Coordinates of C-alpha atoms and ligand atoms in Angstrom, one line a residue:
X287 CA 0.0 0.0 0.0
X288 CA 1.1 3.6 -0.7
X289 CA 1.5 6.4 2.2
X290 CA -2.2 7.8 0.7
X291 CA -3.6 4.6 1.3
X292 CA -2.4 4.5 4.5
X293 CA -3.2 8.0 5.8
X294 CA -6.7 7.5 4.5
X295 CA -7.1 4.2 6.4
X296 CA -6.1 6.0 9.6
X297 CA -9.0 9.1 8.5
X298 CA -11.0 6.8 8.2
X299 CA -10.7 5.0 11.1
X300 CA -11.0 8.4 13.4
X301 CA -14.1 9.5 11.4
X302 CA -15.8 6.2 12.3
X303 CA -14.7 6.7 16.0
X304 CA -15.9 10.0 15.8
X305 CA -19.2 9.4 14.6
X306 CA -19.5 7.0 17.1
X307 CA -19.6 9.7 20.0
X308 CA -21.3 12.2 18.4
X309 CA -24.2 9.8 18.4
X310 CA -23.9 9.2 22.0
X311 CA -23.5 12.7 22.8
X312 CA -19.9 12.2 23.8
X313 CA -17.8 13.9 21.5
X314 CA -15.8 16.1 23.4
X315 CA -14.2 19.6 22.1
X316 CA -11.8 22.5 23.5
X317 CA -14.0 25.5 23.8
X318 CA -11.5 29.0 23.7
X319 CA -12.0 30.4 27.3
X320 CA -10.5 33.5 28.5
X321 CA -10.2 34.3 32.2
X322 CA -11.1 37.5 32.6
X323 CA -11.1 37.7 36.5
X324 CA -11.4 35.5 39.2
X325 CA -15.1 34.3 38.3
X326 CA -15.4 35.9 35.0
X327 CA -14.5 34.0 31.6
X328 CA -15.0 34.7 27.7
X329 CA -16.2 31.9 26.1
X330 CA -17.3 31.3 22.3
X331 CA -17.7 35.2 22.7
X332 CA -20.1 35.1 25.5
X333 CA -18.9 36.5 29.2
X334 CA -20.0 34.0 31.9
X335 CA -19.3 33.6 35.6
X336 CA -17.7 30.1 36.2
X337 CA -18.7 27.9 38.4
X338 CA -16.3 25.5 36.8
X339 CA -12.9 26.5 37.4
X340 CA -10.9 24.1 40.0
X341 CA -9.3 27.5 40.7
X342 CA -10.8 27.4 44.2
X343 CA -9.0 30.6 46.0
X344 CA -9.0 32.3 42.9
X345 CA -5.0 32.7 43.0
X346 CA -4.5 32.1 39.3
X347 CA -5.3 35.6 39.1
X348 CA -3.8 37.1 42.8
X349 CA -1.3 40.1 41.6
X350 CA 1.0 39.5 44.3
X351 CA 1.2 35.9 43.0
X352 CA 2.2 36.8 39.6
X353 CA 4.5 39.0 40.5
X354 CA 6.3 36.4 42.3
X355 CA 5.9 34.3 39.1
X356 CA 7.3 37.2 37.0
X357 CA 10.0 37.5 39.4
X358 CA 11.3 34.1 39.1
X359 CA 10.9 34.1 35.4
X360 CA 12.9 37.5 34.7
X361 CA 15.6 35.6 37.6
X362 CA 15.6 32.2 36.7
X363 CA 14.1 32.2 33.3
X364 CA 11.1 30.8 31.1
X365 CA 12.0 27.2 31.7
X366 CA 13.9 24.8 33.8
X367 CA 16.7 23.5 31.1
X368 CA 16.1 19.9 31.8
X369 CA 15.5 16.9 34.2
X370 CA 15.6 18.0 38.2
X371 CA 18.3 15.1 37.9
X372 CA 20.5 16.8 35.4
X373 CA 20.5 20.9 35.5
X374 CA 16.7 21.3 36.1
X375 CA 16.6 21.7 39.8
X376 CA 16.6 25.4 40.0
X377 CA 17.0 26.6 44.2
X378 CA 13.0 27.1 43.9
X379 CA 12.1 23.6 44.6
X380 CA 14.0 22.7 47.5
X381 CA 11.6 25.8 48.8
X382 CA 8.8 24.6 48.3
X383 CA 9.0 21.2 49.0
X384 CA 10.0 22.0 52.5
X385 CA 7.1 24.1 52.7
X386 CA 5.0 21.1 51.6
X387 CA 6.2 18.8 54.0
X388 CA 6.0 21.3 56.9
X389 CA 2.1 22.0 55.8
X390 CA 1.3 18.3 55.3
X391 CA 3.5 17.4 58.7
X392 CA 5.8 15.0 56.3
X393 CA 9.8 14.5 56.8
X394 CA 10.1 15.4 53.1
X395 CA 7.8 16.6 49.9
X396 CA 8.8 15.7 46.2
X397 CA 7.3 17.9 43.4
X398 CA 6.4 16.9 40.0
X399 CA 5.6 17.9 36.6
X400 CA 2.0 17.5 37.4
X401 CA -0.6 15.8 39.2
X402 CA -0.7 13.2 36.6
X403 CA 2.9 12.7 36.5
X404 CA 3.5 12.3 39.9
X405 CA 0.7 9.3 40.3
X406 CA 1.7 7.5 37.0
X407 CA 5.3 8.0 38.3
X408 CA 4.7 7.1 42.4
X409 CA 2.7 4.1 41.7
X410 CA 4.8 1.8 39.4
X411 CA 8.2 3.2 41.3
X412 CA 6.8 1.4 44.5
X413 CA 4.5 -1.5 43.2
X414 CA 7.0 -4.0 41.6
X415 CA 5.5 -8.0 40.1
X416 CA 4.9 -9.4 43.7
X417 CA 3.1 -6.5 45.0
X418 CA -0.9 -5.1 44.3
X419 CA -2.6 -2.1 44.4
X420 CA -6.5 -1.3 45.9
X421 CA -7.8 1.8 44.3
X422 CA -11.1 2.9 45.2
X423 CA -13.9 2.8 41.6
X424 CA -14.3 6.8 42.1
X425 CA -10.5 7.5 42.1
X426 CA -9.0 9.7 39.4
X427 CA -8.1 8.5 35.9
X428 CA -4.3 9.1 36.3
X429 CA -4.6 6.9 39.9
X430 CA -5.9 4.2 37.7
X431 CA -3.1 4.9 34.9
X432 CA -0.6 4.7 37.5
X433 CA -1.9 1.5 38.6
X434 CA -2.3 -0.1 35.5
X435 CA 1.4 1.1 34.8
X436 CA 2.9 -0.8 37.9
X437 CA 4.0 -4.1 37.7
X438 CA 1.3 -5.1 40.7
X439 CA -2.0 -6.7 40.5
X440 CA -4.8 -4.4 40.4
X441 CA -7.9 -4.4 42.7
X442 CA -10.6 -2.2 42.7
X443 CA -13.2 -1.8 45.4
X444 CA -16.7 -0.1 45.4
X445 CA -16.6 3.7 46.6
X446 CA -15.8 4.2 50.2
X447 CA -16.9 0.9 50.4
X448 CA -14.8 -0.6 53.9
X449 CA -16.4 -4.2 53.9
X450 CA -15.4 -4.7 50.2
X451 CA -11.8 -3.3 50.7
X452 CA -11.6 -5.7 53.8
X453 CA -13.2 -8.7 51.8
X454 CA -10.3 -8.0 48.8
X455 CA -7.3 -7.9 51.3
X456 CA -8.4 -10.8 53.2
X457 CA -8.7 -13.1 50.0
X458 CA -5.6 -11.5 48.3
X459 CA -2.8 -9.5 50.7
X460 CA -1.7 -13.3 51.3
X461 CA -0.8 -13.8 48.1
X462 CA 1.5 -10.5 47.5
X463 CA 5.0 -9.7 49.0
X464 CA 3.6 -5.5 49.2
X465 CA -0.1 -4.1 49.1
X466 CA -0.7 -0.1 48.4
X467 CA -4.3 1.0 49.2
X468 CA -4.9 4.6 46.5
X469 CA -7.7 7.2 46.9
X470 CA -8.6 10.1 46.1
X471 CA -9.2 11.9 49.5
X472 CA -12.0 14.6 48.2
X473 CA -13.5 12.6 45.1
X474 CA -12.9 15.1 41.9
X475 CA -16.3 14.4 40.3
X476 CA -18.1 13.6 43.4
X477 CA -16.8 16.1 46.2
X478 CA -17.3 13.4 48.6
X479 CA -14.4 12.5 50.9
X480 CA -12.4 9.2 52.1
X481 CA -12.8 7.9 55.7
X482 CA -9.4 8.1 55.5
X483 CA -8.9 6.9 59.2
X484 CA -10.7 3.5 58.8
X485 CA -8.6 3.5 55.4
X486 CA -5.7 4.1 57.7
X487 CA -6.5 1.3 59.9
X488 CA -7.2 -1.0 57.5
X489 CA -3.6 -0.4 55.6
X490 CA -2.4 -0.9 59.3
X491 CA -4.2 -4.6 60.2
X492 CA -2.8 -5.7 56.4
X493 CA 0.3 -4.2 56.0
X494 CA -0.8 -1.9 53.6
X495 CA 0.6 1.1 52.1
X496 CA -2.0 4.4 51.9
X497 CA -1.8 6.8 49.5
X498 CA -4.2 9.6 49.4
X499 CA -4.9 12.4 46.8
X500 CA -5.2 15.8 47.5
X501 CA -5.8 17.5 44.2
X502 CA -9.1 19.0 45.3
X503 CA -8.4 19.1 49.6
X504 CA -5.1 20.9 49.5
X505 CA -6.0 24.7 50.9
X506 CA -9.7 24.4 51.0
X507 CA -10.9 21.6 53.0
X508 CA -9.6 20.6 56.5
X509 CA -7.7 17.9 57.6
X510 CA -5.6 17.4 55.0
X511 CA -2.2 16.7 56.9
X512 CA -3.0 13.2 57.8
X513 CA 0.4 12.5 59.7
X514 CA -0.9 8.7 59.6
X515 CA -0.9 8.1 55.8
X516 CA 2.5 7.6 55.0
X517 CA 2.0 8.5 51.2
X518 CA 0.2 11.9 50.5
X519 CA 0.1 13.2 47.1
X520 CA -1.7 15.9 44.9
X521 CA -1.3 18.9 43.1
X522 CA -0.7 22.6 42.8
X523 CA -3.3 23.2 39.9
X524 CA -6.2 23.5 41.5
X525 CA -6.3 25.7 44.8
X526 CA -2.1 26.7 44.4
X527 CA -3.4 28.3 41.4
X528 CA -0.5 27.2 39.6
X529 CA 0.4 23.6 37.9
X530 CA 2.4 20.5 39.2
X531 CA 2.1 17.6 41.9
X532 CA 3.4 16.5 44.7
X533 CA 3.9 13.2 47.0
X534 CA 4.7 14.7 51.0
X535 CA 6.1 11.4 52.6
X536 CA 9.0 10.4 55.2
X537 CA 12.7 10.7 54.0
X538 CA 13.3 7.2 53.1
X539 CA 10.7 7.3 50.3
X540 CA 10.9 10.5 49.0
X541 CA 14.7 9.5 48.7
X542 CA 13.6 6.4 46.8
X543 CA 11.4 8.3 44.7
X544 CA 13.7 10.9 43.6
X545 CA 15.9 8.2 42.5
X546 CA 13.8 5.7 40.9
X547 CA 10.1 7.7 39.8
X548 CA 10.2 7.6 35.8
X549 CA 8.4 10.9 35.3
X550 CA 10.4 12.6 37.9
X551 CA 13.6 11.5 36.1
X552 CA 12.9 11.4 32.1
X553 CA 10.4 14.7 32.2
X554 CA 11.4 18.2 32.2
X555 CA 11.6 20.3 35.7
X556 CA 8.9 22.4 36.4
X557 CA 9.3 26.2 35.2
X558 CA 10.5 28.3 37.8
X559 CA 8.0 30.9 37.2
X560 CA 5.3 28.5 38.3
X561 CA 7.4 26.9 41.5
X562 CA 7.5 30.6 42.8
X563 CA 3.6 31.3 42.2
X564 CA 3.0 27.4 44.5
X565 CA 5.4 29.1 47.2
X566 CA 3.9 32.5 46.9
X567 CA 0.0 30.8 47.3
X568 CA 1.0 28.2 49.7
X569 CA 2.6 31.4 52.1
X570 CA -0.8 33.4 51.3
X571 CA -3.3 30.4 52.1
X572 CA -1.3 29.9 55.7
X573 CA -1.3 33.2 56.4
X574 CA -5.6 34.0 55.6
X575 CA -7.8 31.0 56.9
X576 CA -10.5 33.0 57.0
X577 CA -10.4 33.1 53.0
X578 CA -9.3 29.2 52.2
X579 CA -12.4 28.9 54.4
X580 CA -14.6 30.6 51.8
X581 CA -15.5 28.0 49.1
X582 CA -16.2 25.3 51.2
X583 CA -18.8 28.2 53.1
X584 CA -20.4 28.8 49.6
X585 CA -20.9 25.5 48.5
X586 CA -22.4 24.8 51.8
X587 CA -24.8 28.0 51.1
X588 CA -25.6 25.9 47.5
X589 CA -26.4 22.9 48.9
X590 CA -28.5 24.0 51.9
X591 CA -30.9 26.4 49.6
X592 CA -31.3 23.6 47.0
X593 CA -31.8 20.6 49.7
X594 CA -29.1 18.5 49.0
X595 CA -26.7 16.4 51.4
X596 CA -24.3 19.3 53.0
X597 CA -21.3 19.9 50.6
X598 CA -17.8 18.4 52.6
X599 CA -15.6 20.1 49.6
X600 CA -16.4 23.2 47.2
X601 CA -17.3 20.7 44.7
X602 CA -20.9 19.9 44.4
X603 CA -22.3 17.1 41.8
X604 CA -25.8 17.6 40.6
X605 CA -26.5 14.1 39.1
X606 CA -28.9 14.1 36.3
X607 CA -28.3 10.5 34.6
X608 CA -28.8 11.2 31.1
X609 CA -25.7 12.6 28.9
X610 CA -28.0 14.5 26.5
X611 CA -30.3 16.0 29.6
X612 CA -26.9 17.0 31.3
X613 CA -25.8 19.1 28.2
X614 CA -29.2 20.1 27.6
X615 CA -29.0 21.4 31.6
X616 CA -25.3 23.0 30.9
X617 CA -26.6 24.8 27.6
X618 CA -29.5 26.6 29.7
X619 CA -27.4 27.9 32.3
X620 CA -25.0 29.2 29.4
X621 CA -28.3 30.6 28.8
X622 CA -28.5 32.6 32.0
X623 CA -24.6 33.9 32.4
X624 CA -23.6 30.9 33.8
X625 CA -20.5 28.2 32.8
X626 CA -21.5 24.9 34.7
X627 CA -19.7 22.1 32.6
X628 CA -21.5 18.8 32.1
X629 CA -19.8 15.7 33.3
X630 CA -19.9 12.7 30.9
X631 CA -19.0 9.0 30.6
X632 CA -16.0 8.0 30.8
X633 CA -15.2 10.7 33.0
X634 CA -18.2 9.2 35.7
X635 CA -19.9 5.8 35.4
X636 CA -22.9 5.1 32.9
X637 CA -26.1 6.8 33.7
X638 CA -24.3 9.4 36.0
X639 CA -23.6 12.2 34.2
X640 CA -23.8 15.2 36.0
X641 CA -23.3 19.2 36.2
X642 CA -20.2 19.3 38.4
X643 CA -20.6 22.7 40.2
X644 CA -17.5 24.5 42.0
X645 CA -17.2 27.1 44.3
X646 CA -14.7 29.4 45.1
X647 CA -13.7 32.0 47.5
X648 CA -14.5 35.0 45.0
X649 CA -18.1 34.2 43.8
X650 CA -21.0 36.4 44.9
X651 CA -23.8 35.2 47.2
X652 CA -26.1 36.7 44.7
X653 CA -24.6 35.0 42.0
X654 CA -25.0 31.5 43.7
X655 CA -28.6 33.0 44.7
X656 CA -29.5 33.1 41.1
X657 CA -28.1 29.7 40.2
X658 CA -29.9 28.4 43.0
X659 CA -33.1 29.7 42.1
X660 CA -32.4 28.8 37.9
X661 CA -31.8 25.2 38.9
X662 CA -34.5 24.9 41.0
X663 CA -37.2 26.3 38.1
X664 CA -35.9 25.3 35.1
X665 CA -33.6 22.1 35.8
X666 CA -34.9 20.0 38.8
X667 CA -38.4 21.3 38.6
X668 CA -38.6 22.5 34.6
X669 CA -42.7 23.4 34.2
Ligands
PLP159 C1 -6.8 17.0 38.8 C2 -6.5 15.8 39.5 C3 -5.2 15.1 39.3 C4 -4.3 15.6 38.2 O1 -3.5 16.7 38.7 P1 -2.9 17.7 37.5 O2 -1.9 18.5 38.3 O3 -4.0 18.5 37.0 O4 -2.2 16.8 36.5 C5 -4.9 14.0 40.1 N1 -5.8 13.5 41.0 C6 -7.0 14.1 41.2 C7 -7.9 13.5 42.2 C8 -7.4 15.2 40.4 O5 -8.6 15.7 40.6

């Protein structure tokens, strides 16, 4: 076959698989969106307040925090230069991972490219052939990539589900040489949290490892520095404002890890304009608890004037079932000023799709009034 054939074979095989999608309604595309402020975005040339950002604090936009990422960029430069383990470990990171561990009450902190990196990295770097891994079904994709990239067996039990993590050790922790328990520890789609001490105590009766994720805890919901899990990871995208992951743990493993974790040793070091902004946000979020108190408050506003289960994270699900019912919900708010992004399969299970709403510290009570009242008419109770 010649190089046309070839290229049209492989057209043709992502028009099919596109087709495919659009006829479930799962065809996913970038939509262009400007942040104009800290609720504010442009979007397909329509100004809408977000209640979709993972932004929680708002610190993406906080002046003082760009101008400490401007600072280390006109310093340090654009980019890192290479590997932290060849020339890319630029004197910002060893700041903030000791401000990590000291917030998360860990001997040590490691940071990563991202949140993703540091789980797909992590994971296989501590789960060899003999060993297996319990994720719970609600955990992050990149928790399950990770997994499914270590050497281990792979387990998963039913969300927050303690019997059925129990019921799995018992019949397999026997057969396995080392056994790492994974969860997210506020659930990204569902806002729920872990019972992270029975977790804790059930890694304890089996000689398990626990490793929890903070990508949506860290800054905005208590509790987080959970001196007994050994392995505490997540990232500085969402409430740090700023982009990368992190695993706080004793010295030991971090050592380990910084010697052995694939994607900390063949990916790029972080920029150091973005290492400053996590140390700059991290310093601001100690400093005003008042404010990293503020989105968790709002969301708790949202659920009590709508009647559902008190939020425990500034993420709030509202779980509609049906994909096209879910966009159809998303497209009205869009209507009314409002970006609420529908969640689809994969991203949730089957018959769960949902508007995933957010809060953050910087949205106004009678904006979330107004969504309140919008859902309530026209989506839960449409005429
Ligand atoms: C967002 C998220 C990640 C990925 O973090 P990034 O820094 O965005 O790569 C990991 N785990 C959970 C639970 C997340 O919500």
């Amino acid at each position: 076959m010649g190089r046309r054939d070839i290229s049209k074979s492989l057209d043709e095989f992502a028009n099919a698989k596109l087709a495919t999608l659009e006829q479930q309604s799962l065809l996913r595309r970038l939509s262009e969106t400007e942040r104009l402020s800290a609720v504010d975005v442009l979007r397909d040339g329509k100004r809408l307040i977000s209640f979709s950002c993972n932004d929680y604090l708002n610190l993406t936009q906080h002046p003082d925090i760009k101008a400490a990422a401007i600072a280390a960029t006109e310093q340090y430069g654009t980019g890192s230069g290479a590997s932290r383990l060849v020339t890319g470990n630029h004197p910002l990171y060893g700041k903030l991972e000791r401000k990590l561990a000291d917030l998360k009450r860990t001997e040590d902190a490691c940071v990563f490219g991202s949140g993703y990196l540091a789980n797909t990295g992590i994971i296989p770097a501590l789960i060899g052939v003999n060993d297996m891994v319990a994720v719970d079904e609600l955990s992050h994709a990149c928790i399950y990539a990770g997994s499914r990239l270590s050497a281990g067996v792979v387990h998963v039990f039913r969300h927050n589900d303690l019997d059925h993590l129990r019921e799995i050790l018992d019949t397999n922790r026997g057969k396995h040489r080392h056994a790492m328990i994974v969860t997210d520890r506020v659930f990204s789609m569902d806002g729920d949290l872990a019972p992270v001490e029975d977790l804790s105590r059930i890694a304890d009766e089996f000689d398990a490892w626990l490793m929890t994720d903070d990508a949506h805890g860290i800054g905005v919901v208590g509790g987080g520095d959970q001196g007994a899990v050994p392995l505490q990871m997540g990232t500085l995208s969402k409430a740090i404002g700023g982009y990368g992951g992190y695993l706080c743990a004793s010295r030991p493993v971090i050592d380990l890890i910084r010697t052995r974790c694939r994607t900390l040793i063949y990916s790029t070091g972080l920029p150091p304009g973005v290492v400053a902004a996590a140390i700059a946000a991290i310093d601001l979020i100690r400093s005003d608890p008042e404010y990293a108190a503020l989105p968790l408050q709002k969301a708790r506003a949202f659920t009590e004037a709508l009647g559902l289960a008190q939020a425990e994270s500034p993420i709030v699900p509202i779980i509609m079932g049906s994909t096209d019912r879910t966009l159809e919900a998303s497209r009205l708010l869009q209507d009314e000023g409002f970006l609420v992004i529908a969640i689809r399969p994969p991203t949730v299970p089957e018959e769960t799709a949902r508007l995933r709403v957010t809060f953050s510290a910087a949205h106004e009570d009678a904006d979330i009034a107004r969504l309140v009242d919008i859902i309530k008419t026209k989506i839960l109770a449409p005429s």
